[in-house]
Amino acid sequence: MSNHANAGALPSDTLTATAGGALCGAMTLPGDKSISHRAIILGALAEGETTVHHLLEGEDVLRTVAAFRAMGVGIERDSAGIYRIQGVGLDGLAEPDDVLDMGNSGTAMRLLAGVLASQPFFSILTGDASLRRRPMGRIITPLSQMGARILSRAQGKAPLVIQGTELMPVEYLSPVASAQVKSAVLLAALNTAGGSSVREPELSRDHTERMLTAFGARVERDGLQVTVEGWPTLTGQVVQVPGDISSAAFPLVAALLVPGSDVTLHGVGVNPTRTGLLELLTAMGGRIEWLNQREQGGEPVADLRVRYSALRGIVVPPEVIPRAIDEFPIFFVAAALAEGETVLTGAAELRVKESDRIQAMAAGLRALGAFVTELADGVRIVGRPEGLAGGVRVDSFTDHRVAMSLLVAGLRCRAAVTVARCANIQTSFPGFREQMVGLGAHIQ
Ligand code: S3P
C-alpha cells in the first residue's frame, strides 16, 4: 500500500538512522496485525455485518481483505477508515477465479489454508519469495489428518493447491507452539461436523480463540488444549482492534535506549500471550509503566509509558519465547546495548520467519560493532552500553522487523546506519518512519 498518488514517486527502499536527542511524546499504534487478519476472516464467515475499527492497513492484512473479496465477500472501507464486511456464512464463499496472492504474510497463507481446505472448491495460494521459502508442511500435516487435499512444492513450500472437501474432526498434537498452526486447524474445524482440538507445547497467542468466542462459536480450553465445535452460528460483530504490541516494540525499545527519552504509547494490546518482550525488558531494568488498563472487545489494552533506562543482560527463560516470538529482532538490539551478557536458546523458530532472524540480526548487529555469537537456536550477545560504531550499510533481508530493529539500533550508533530493502515495513507498520520522526528520531 502506498500513500503516494504520484506513480514514479515510490517510497525509497533505503532508510538511514542517525543518533540525536531524546525521544519524547506520545504515539498511537496501528492496529494489531494478528487481530486484524482474524477480524476479516471471521467477519467473512459470519452471518450479517461485521464492523472493524482501527484495522491495520498494512500490506499483509490488505492481502487477506483482497482474498475474501476475490471469494465474493463484500468488504468496504468508509471515509473514516472503518471496514464493513458483509458476512456470507460458513458455506457462502465462492471459488476464486485466480490464484490468491498472500504477499509476505505467513498468517494470511496459513489461516486461509485452514478456511479453504473445507470449502467445496479449488484454490491456489501463493506469496512473495520470502513466503514461498517458509514451511507450510506444519499446516498441511494436521489439515491432511482431517482429510484435506493440499498439494505443495517440495518440502511443503508454497504455492499450495487446495481441492476443498468435507473434512473429519481431529485431535491434533502440535509439535510447535504456533498460533498459525492452531488457527488453521480451528478454522478448518468450523466447517466440519463434530469437535476438533489442538494441543500445543506452550500457549501461543490466543486471538483466534477469543474472537471465535465473541462471534458465538463454542470454544473450550483445557490447559494447552483448545477444542472448537463445528458448524456454529457465527454472528457479525463490532471489532475494535487494539494497537499492535509488536509495532509498539520499536518505539518502546528506542525510548529505553536513547538517553533522556520519555514516550507514551497509547492503546497497546497487552494480551498475556503477547507481552513477553515487556517481561524481558522489565527484568533487564527497563522502566515501563502500564497506565489506564482496560478491556476492548475481549482483549486487554493499556497505555505504556517508557523512559530511558540502564539495561542489564539476562538469560531468556524458555517459557517466555512464544509470548515474545516476533519481538526478538528488537530485543537483540536492546541486548546489544545492555550491560553484560544476554543469552537466548530454544528459539529455532526464528530461523523460519520472514527471514532467518537469527542470521539476519547477527549479521546486521555485528556490522554495527555489536558482540553477537550466533547459536543454532538463538544468540549470545555481550552488550556495549557505551553505544555502537555504526557508519555502515546493512541489509534487512526484506524482513520488516529486521529493518525497523536495525534502524532503532542506528539511533545509538556513533555514525549513521543505512538499512537497505526497507519497503516491507509497509506490511506491518505503515507510517513507522513518520511516527518515529514525530518522537524526535532522525530517520530519513
Ligand atoms: C501469528 C503467529 C506467529 C507470529 C506471526 C503472527 C499469528 O507465527 O510469528 O507474526 O497471527 O497467528 P507462528 O504461528 O508461526 O508462531
Coordinates of C-alpha atoms and ligand atoms in Angstrom, one line a residue:
M1 CA 0.0 0.0 0.0
S2 CA 1.4 3.4 -0.9
N3 CA 0.2 6.8 0.0
H4 CA 2.0 8.3 -2.9
A5 CA -0.6 9.3 -5.5
N6 CA 2.1 10.1 -8.0
A7 CA 3.2 6.9 -9.8
G8 CA 7.0 7.0 -10.1
A9 CA 7.4 8.6 -6.6
L10 CA 7.7 5.3 -4.9
P11 CA 8.9 5.4 -1.3
S12 CA 12.6 4.8 -1.1
D13 CA 13.6 1.3 -0.2
T14 CA 16.6 2.5 1.8
L15 CA 16.4 4.4 5.2
T16 CA 19.2 6.0 7.3
A17 CA 19.1 6.4 11.1
T18 CA 21.4 8.8 12.9
A19 CA 21.8 9.4 16.7
G20 CA 20.1 12.6 18.0
G21 CA 18.4 13.9 21.1
A22 CA 15.9 12.2 23.5
L23 CA 12.7 10.7 22.1
C24 CA 9.7 12.4 23.7
G25 CA 6.0 12.5 23.3
A26 CA 3.1 10.1 22.5
M27 CA 2.3 7.7 19.8
T28 CA -0.9 5.8 18.8
L29 CA 0.0 2.4 17.3
P30 CA -1.5 1.0 14.1
G31 CA -3.9 -1.9 14.7
D32 CA -2.7 -5.3 15.7
K33 CA -1.8 -7.4 12.7
S34 CA -2.9 -10.8 14.1
I35 CA -6.3 -9.5 15.3
S36 CA -6.9 -7.6 12.0
H37 CA -6.5 -10.8 9.9
R38 CA -8.8 -12.7 12.2
A39 CA -11.4 -9.9 12.1
I40 CA -11.6 -10.1 8.3
I41 CA -11.7 -13.9 8.3
L42 CA -14.4 -14.3 10.9
G43 CA -16.3 -11.3 9.6
A44 CA -16.4 -13.0 6.2
L45 CA -17.5 -16.4 7.7
A46 CA -20.2 -14.9 10.0
E47 CA -23.8 -14.1 9.2
G48 CA -24.6 -10.4 8.9
E49 CA -22.4 -7.4 9.1
T50 CA -19.1 -7.1 10.9
T51 CA -17.6 -3.6 11.5
V52 CA -13.9 -3.3 12.1
H53 CA -12.4 -0.2 13.7
H54 CA -8.7 0.5 13.6
L55 CA -7.9 -2.3 11.2
L56 CA -4.2 -2.4 10.3
E57 CA -4.0 -1.1 6.8
G58 CA -0.6 -2.8 6.2
E59 CA 0.0 -4.9 3.1
D60 CA -0.3 -8.2 4.9
V61 CA -3.9 -7.5 6.1
L62 CA -4.9 -6.0 2.8
R63 CA -3.9 -9.3 1.2
T64 CA -6.5 -11.1 3.4
V65 CA -9.1 -8.4 2.5
A66 CA -8.3 -8.9 -1.2
A67 CA -8.6 -12.7 -0.9
F68 CA -12.0 -12.6 0.6
R69 CA -13.2 -10.0 -1.9
A70 CA -12.0 -12.5 -4.6
M71 CA -14.3 -15.1 -3.0
G72 CA -17.3 -12.9 -3.2
V73 CA -17.3 -11.2 0.2
G74 CA -18.4 -7.6 0.3
I75 CA -15.8 -5.5 2.2
E76 CA -16.0 -1.8 2.1
R77 CA -13.9 0.9 3.8
D78 CA -15.6 4.1 4.7
S79 CA -14.1 7.6 4.7
A80 CA -13.3 7.3 8.5
G81 CA -11.3 4.1 7.8
I82 CA -13.9 1.7 9.2
Y83 CA -14.2 -1.6 7.4
R84 CA -17.7 -3.2 6.9
I85 CA -17.8 -6.8 6.0
Q86 CA -21.0 -8.5 4.7
G87 CA -20.5 -12.0 6.1
V88 CA -21.6 -14.9 3.8
G89 CA -21.6 -17.6 6.4
L90 CA -19.6 -20.8 6.6
D91 CA -20.8 -22.1 3.3
G92 CA -21.1 -18.9 1.3
L93 CA -17.7 -18.3 -0.1
A94 CA -17.3 -18.5 -3.9
E95 CA -14.5 -20.2 -5.8
P96 CA -11.9 -17.5 -6.6
D97 CA -11.2 -17.2 -10.4
D98 CA -7.5 -16.7 -9.9
V99 CA -4.6 -17.5 -7.7
L100 CA -4.8 -15.9 -4.2
D101 CA -1.5 -14.0 -3.6
M102 CA -0.8 -13.6 0.1
G103 CA 2.3 -11.4 -0.5
N104 CA 4.7 -11.5 2.5
S105 CA 2.1 -12.9 5.0
G106 CA 2.5 -16.2 6.7
T107 CA -0.6 -15.6 8.8
A108 CA -2.7 -15.0 5.7
M109 CA -1.5 -18.1 3.9
R110 CA -1.7 -20.5 6.9
L111 CA -5.1 -19.3 8.2
L112 CA -6.6 -19.1 4.7
A113 CA -5.4 -22.7 4.0
G114 CA -7.4 -23.8 7.0
V115 CA -10.5 -22.0 5.8
L116 CA -10.2 -23.2 2.2
A117 CA -9.5 -26.9 3.0
S118 CA -13.2 -27.3 3.9
Q119 CA -14.7 -25.3 1.1
P120 CA -16.2 -27.2 -1.8
F121 CA -14.0 -25.6 -4.4
F122 CA -10.5 -25.3 -5.9
S123 CA -8.0 -22.6 -4.8
I124 CA -4.3 -21.8 -5.1
L125 CA -2.3 -19.8 -2.5
T126 CA 1.0 -18.2 -3.4
G127 CA 3.1 -15.4 -2.0
D128 CA 6.4 -13.5 -2.4
A129 CA 9.8 -15.0 -2.5
S130 CA 10.1 -14.9 1.3
L131 CA 6.7 -16.6 1.9
R132 CA 7.5 -19.2 -0.8
R133 CA 10.6 -20.3 1.2
R134 CA 8.7 -20.8 4.5
P135 CA 7.5 -24.1 5.8
M136 CA 3.8 -25.0 5.1
G137 CA 4.1 -28.7 6.0
R138 CA 3.2 -27.7 9.5
I139 CA -0.3 -26.9 8.4
I140 CA -0.6 -29.4 5.6
T141 CA 0.1 -32.2 8.2
P142 CA -2.9 -31.6 10.5
L143 CA -5.2 -30.5 7.7
S144 CA -4.4 -33.7 5.8
Q145 CA -5.2 -35.7 9.0
M146 CA -8.7 -34.1 8.7
G147 CA -8.9 -35.3 5.1
A148 CA -7.8 -32.1 3.4
R149 CA -6.4 -32.4 -0.2
I150 CA -3.5 -30.0 -0.4
L151 CA -0.5 -30.2 -2.8
S152 CA 2.6 -28.2 -2.4
R153 CA 6.1 -27.8 -3.9
A154 CA 8.9 -29.9 -2.5
Q155 CA 9.3 -29.8 1.3
G156 CA 5.9 -28.3 1.8
K157 CA 6.6 -25.0 0.2
A158 CA 4.0 -22.7 -1.5
P159 CA 2.3 -22.3 -3.9
L160 CA -0.3 -24.5 -2.3
V161 CA -3.1 -26.1 -4.4
I162 CA -6.2 -26.9 -2.4
Q163 CA -9.1 -29.1 -3.6
G164 CA -11.6 -28.3 -0.8
T165 CA -13.6 -31.2 0.6
E166 CA -15.6 -32.3 3.5
L167 CA -13.3 -32.8 6.5
M168 CA -13.3 -35.0 9.6
P169 CA -12.6 -33.7 13.1
V170 CA -9.1 -34.1 14.5
E171 CA -7.3 -34.2 17.8
Y172 CA -4.0 -32.7 16.8
L173 CA -0.9 -32.7 19.0
S174 CA 1.2 -29.8 17.5
P175 CA 5.0 -30.2 17.7
V176 CA 5.4 -26.4 17.6
A177 CA 3.8 -23.6 19.7
S178 CA 2.3 -21.8 16.7
A179 CA -0.8 -19.7 16.6
Q180 CA -0.9 -20.1 12.8
V181 CA -0.9 -23.9 13.0
K182 CA -3.5 -23.8 15.8
S183 CA -5.7 -21.3 13.9
A184 CA -5.5 -23.2 10.6
V185 CA -7.0 -26.3 12.4
L186 CA -9.6 -24.3 14.3
L187 CA -10.7 -22.5 11.2
A188 CA -11.0 -25.8 9.2
A189 CA -12.9 -27.2 12.2
L190 CA -15.6 -24.5 11.9
N191 CA -16.9 -26.1 8.7
T192 CA -16.5 -29.7 9.9
A193 CA -19.1 -31.8 11.9
G194 CA -18.0 -32.6 15.5
G195 CA -15.4 -31.1 17.8
S196 CA -11.7 -30.7 16.8
S197 CA -8.9 -29.9 19.2
V198 CA -5.3 -28.7 19.1
R199 CA -2.8 -29.2 21.9
E200 CA 0.4 -27.2 21.8
P201 CA 3.7 -27.5 23.7
E202 CA 3.4 -23.9 25.1
L203 CA 0.5 -21.5 24.8
S204 CA 0.8 -19.4 21.6
R205 CA -1.2 -16.2 21.0
D206 CA -4.9 -16.9 21.6
H207 CA -6.6 -14.2 19.5
T208 CA -8.4 -16.8 17.3
E209 CA -10.0 -18.5 20.4
R210 CA -11.0 -15.1 21.9
M211 CA -12.6 -13.8 18.7
L212 CA -14.3 -17.1 17.9
T213 CA -16.0 -17.0 21.3
A214 CA -17.0 -13.3 20.7
F215 CA -18.6 -14.4 17.3
G216 CA -20.6 -17.1 19.1
A217 CA -18.6 -20.3 18.5
R218 CA -18.2 -22.9 21.2
V219 CA -14.6 -22.9 22.3
E220 CA -13.3 -24.9 25.3
R221 CA -9.8 -24.5 26.7
D222 CA -8.3 -27.2 28.9
G223 CA -4.7 -26.2 29.7
L224 CA -2.7 -26.2 26.5
Q225 CA -5.6 -27.9 24.6
V226 CA -8.4 -26.0 22.8
T227 CA -11.5 -27.5 21.3
V228 CA -13.9 -25.9 18.8
E229 CA -17.3 -27.4 17.8
G230 CA -18.1 -27.5 14.1
W231 CA -20.9 -25.6 12.4
P232 CA -21.5 -22.9 15.0
T233 CA -23.7 -19.9 14.0
L234 CA -21.2 -17.1 13.8
T235 CA -22.8 -13.7 14.2
G236 CA -21.3 -10.4 12.8
Q237 CA -19.7 -8.3 15.5
V238 CA -18.2 -4.8 16.1
V239 CA -14.5 -5.4 16.4
Q240 CA -12.2 -2.7 17.9
V241 CA -8.7 -3.7 17.0
P242 CA -6.1 -2.7 19.7
G243 CA -2.7 -1.2 18.9
D244 CA -0.1 -3.7 17.9
I245 CA 2.4 -4.5 20.7
S246 CA 4.7 -6.0 18.0
S247 CA 4.9 -2.5 16.4
A248 CA 5.0 -0.7 19.8
A249 CA 8.1 -2.7 20.4
F250 CA 10.2 -0.4 18.2
P251 CA 9.5 3.0 19.7
L252 CA 9.5 1.2 23.1
V253 CA 13.0 -0.1 22.9
A254 CA 14.2 3.1 21.2
A255 CA 12.9 5.1 24.2
L256 CA 14.6 2.7 26.7
L257 CA 17.9 3.1 24.8
V258 CA 18.1 6.8 23.9
P259 CA 19.2 8.9 27.0
G260 CA 16.6 11.3 28.3
S261 CA 13.7 9.7 26.5
D262 CA 10.1 9.6 27.8
V263 CA 7.5 8.2 25.5
T264 CA 3.9 7.1 26.0
L265 CA 2.4 4.5 23.7
H266 CA -1.4 4.7 23.6
G267 CA -3.9 1.8 23.3
V268 CA -1.4 -1.1 23.1
G269 CA -2.9 -4.6 23.1
V270 CA -1.4 -6.4 26.2
N271 CA -2.9 -9.8 25.8
P272 CA -0.8 -12.0 28.1
T273 CA 0.1 -14.3 25.2
R274 CA 1.9 -11.3 23.6
T275 CA 3.7 -9.5 26.4
G276 CA 6.9 -11.5 26.6
L277 CA 9.0 -8.6 25.5
L278 CA 7.7 -6.4 28.3
E279 CA 8.6 -9.1 30.8
L280 CA 12.1 -9.4 29.4
L281 CA 12.8 -5.7 29.3
T282 CA 11.4 -5.2 32.8
A283 CA 13.7 -7.9 34.1
M284 CA 16.6 -6.1 32.4
G285 CA 15.8 -2.9 34.3
G286 CA 13.6 -1.2 31.8
R287 CA 11.2 1.4 33.2
I288 CA 7.8 0.5 31.6
E289 CA 4.7 1.7 33.3
W290 CA 1.3 0.2 32.5
L291 CA -1.3 3.0 32.6
N292 CA -5.1 3.1 32.0
Q293 CA -5.5 -0.7 31.8
R294 CA -8.8 -1.6 30.2
E295 CA -10.6 -4.2 28.1
Q296 CA -11.5 -3.6 24.5
G297 CA -13.6 -6.2 22.6
G298 CA -12.3 -9.2 24.6
E299 CA -8.7 -8.0 24.5
P300 CA -6.8 -6.2 27.3
V301 CA -5.3 -2.9 26.4
A302 CA -3.0 -0.4 28.2
D303 CA -1.0 2.8 27.6
L304 CA 2.7 2.2 28.1
R305 CA 5.0 4.9 29.5
V306 CA 8.6 4.1 28.7
R307 CA 11.6 6.0 30.0
Y308 CA 15.3 5.8 29.2
S309 CA 16.8 3.0 31.4
A310 CA 20.2 1.4 32.0
L311 CA 19.6 -2.2 30.9
R312 CA 21.3 -5.3 32.1
G313 CA 21.7 -8.5 30.1
I314 CA 19.6 -11.6 31.0
V315 CA 19.2 -15.3 30.2
V316 CA 15.8 -15.6 28.4
P317 CA 13.5 -18.1 30.2
P318 CA 12.4 -20.6 27.5
E319 CA 8.7 -20.3 28.5
V320 CA 8.7 -16.6 27.5
I321 CA 9.7 -17.4 23.9
P322 CA 6.2 -17.9 22.3
R323 CA 5.0 -14.8 24.1
A324 CA 7.8 -12.7 22.6
I325 CA 8.3 -14.6 19.3
D326 CA 8.0 -11.6 16.9
E327 CA 10.0 -9.2 19.2
F328 CA 13.4 -11.0 19.2
P329 CA 14.9 -8.8 16.5
I330 CA 14.3 -5.6 18.5
F331 CA 15.1 -7.5 21.8
F332 CA 18.6 -8.3 20.3
V333 CA 19.1 -4.6 19.8
A334 CA 18.3 -3.9 23.5
A335 CA 20.7 -6.7 24.5
A336 CA 23.5 -5.3 22.3
L337 CA 23.3 -2.0 24.2
A338 CA 22.8 -3.5 27.7
E339 CA 25.4 -4.1 30.4
G340 CA 26.6 -7.7 30.4
E341 CA 25.6 -10.8 28.6
T342 CA 22.2 -11.9 27.2
V343 CA 21.6 -15.5 26.1
L344 CA 18.7 -16.9 24.1
T345 CA 18.4 -20.6 23.3
G346 CA 15.4 -22.7 22.2
A347 CA 14.3 -20.2 19.6
A348 CA 15.0 -22.1 16.4
E349 CA 11.6 -20.9 15.1
L350 CA 13.3 -17.5 14.5
R351 CA 15.0 -19.1 11.5
V352 CA 11.7 -19.6 9.6
K353 CA 10.1 -16.2 10.0
E354 CA 10.0 -13.6 7.2
S355 CA 13.8 -14.1 7.2
D356 CA 16.2 -16.2 9.2
R357 CA 16.1 -13.7 12.0
I358 CA 19.0 -15.2 14.0
Q359 CA 21.3 -14.9 11.0
A360 CA 19.9 -11.6 9.7
M361 CA 20.2 -9.8 13.1
A362 CA 23.6 -11.3 14.0
A363 CA 24.9 -10.1 10.6
G364 CA 23.4 -6.6 11.0
L365 CA 24.3 -6.0 14.6
R366 CA 27.9 -7.3 14.1
A367 CA 28.3 -4.9 11.2
L368 CA 27.3 -2.1 13.6
G369 CA 30.0 -3.2 16.0
A370 CA 28.0 -5.3 18.4
F371 CA 29.3 -8.5 20.0
V372 CA 27.0 -11.3 18.8
T373 CA 27.5 -15.0 18.6
E374 CA 25.1 -16.9 16.5
L375 CA 23.8 -20.2 18.1
A376 CA 21.9 -22.9 16.3
D377 CA 18.7 -21.9 18.2
G378 CA 19.4 -18.5 19.5
V379 CA 22.2 -15.9 20.2
R380 CA 24.7 -14.9 22.8
I381 CA 25.2 -11.1 23.0
V382 CA 27.7 -9.1 25.1
G383 CA 26.3 -5.6 25.4
R384 CA 28.1 -2.4 24.7
P385 CA 26.2 0.2 26.8
E386 CA 28.5 3.0 25.6
G387 CA 26.9 2.6 22.1
L388 CA 27.9 1.0 18.8
A389 CA 30.1 2.3 16.0
G390 CA 27.7 2.2 13.0
G391 CA 28.8 4.0 9.9
V392 CA 27.8 1.2 7.6
R393 CA 25.1 0.0 5.3
V394 CA 23.3 -3.2 6.4
D395 CA 20.6 -5.4 4.8
S396 CA 17.1 -6.1 6.2
F397 CA 16.9 -9.3 4.1
T398 CA 13.5 -7.8 3.1
D399 CA 12.2 -8.5 6.7
H400 CA 10.1 -5.7 8.1
R401 CA 11.1 -6.3 11.7
V402 CA 14.8 -6.7 10.9
A403 CA 14.6 -3.3 9.0
M404 CA 12.9 -1.5 11.9
S405 CA 15.2 -3.1 14.5
L406 CA 18.4 -2.1 12.7
L407 CA 17.1 1.5 12.3
V408 CA 16.4 1.7 16.1
A409 CA 20.0 0.4 16.7
G410 CA 21.2 3.2 14.5
L411 CA 19.8 5.7 17.0
R412 CA 22.6 4.6 19.4
C413 CA 25.5 4.4 16.9
R414 CA 28.3 7.0 16.6
A415 CA 27.9 7.2 12.8
A416 CA 24.8 6.9 10.6
V417 CA 23.4 3.5 9.8
T418 CA 21.8 2.9 6.4
V419 CA 19.4 -0.1 6.0
A420 CA 18.7 -1.5 2.6
R421 CA 15.4 -3.1 1.5
C422 CA 13.0 -1.4 3.9
A423 CA 9.9 -1.5 1.7
N424 CA 8.3 -4.4 3.7
I425 CA 7.9 -2.1 6.8
Q426 CA 4.6 -1.4 5.0
T427 CA 3.5 -5.0 5.7
S428 CA 3.1 -4.3 9.4
F429 CA 3.8 -0.7 10.4
P430 CA 2.8 1.9 7.8
G431 CA 3.9 5.3 9.0
F432 CA 6.8 3.9 11.1
R433 CA 9.4 6.4 9.9
E434 CA 7.0 9.4 10.2
Q435 CA 5.8 8.3 13.7
M436 CA 9.4 7.8 14.9
V437 CA 10.4 11.2 13.5
G438 CA 7.4 12.6 15.4
L439 CA 9.1 11.4 18.7
G440 CA 12.3 13.1 17.6
A441 CA 14.2 10.2 15.9
H442 CA 16.4 11.0 13.0
I443 CA 15.4 8.5 10.3
Q444 CA 15.2 9.5 6.7
Ligands
S3P1 C1 1.0 -15.1 14.1 C2 1.6 -16.1 14.8 C3 3.1 -16.2 14.9 C4 3.7 -14.8 14.6 C5 3.2 -14.2 13.4 C6 1.7 -13.9 13.6 C7 -0.5 -15.1 14.0 O1 3.6 -17.1 14.0 O2 5.1 -15.0 14.4 O3 3.8 -12.9 13.2 O4 -1.1 -14.0 13.7 O5 -1.1 -16.2 14.3 P1 3.7 -18.7 14.3 O6 2.4 -19.2 14.4 O7 4.5 -19.2 13.1 O8 4.5 -18.8 15.6

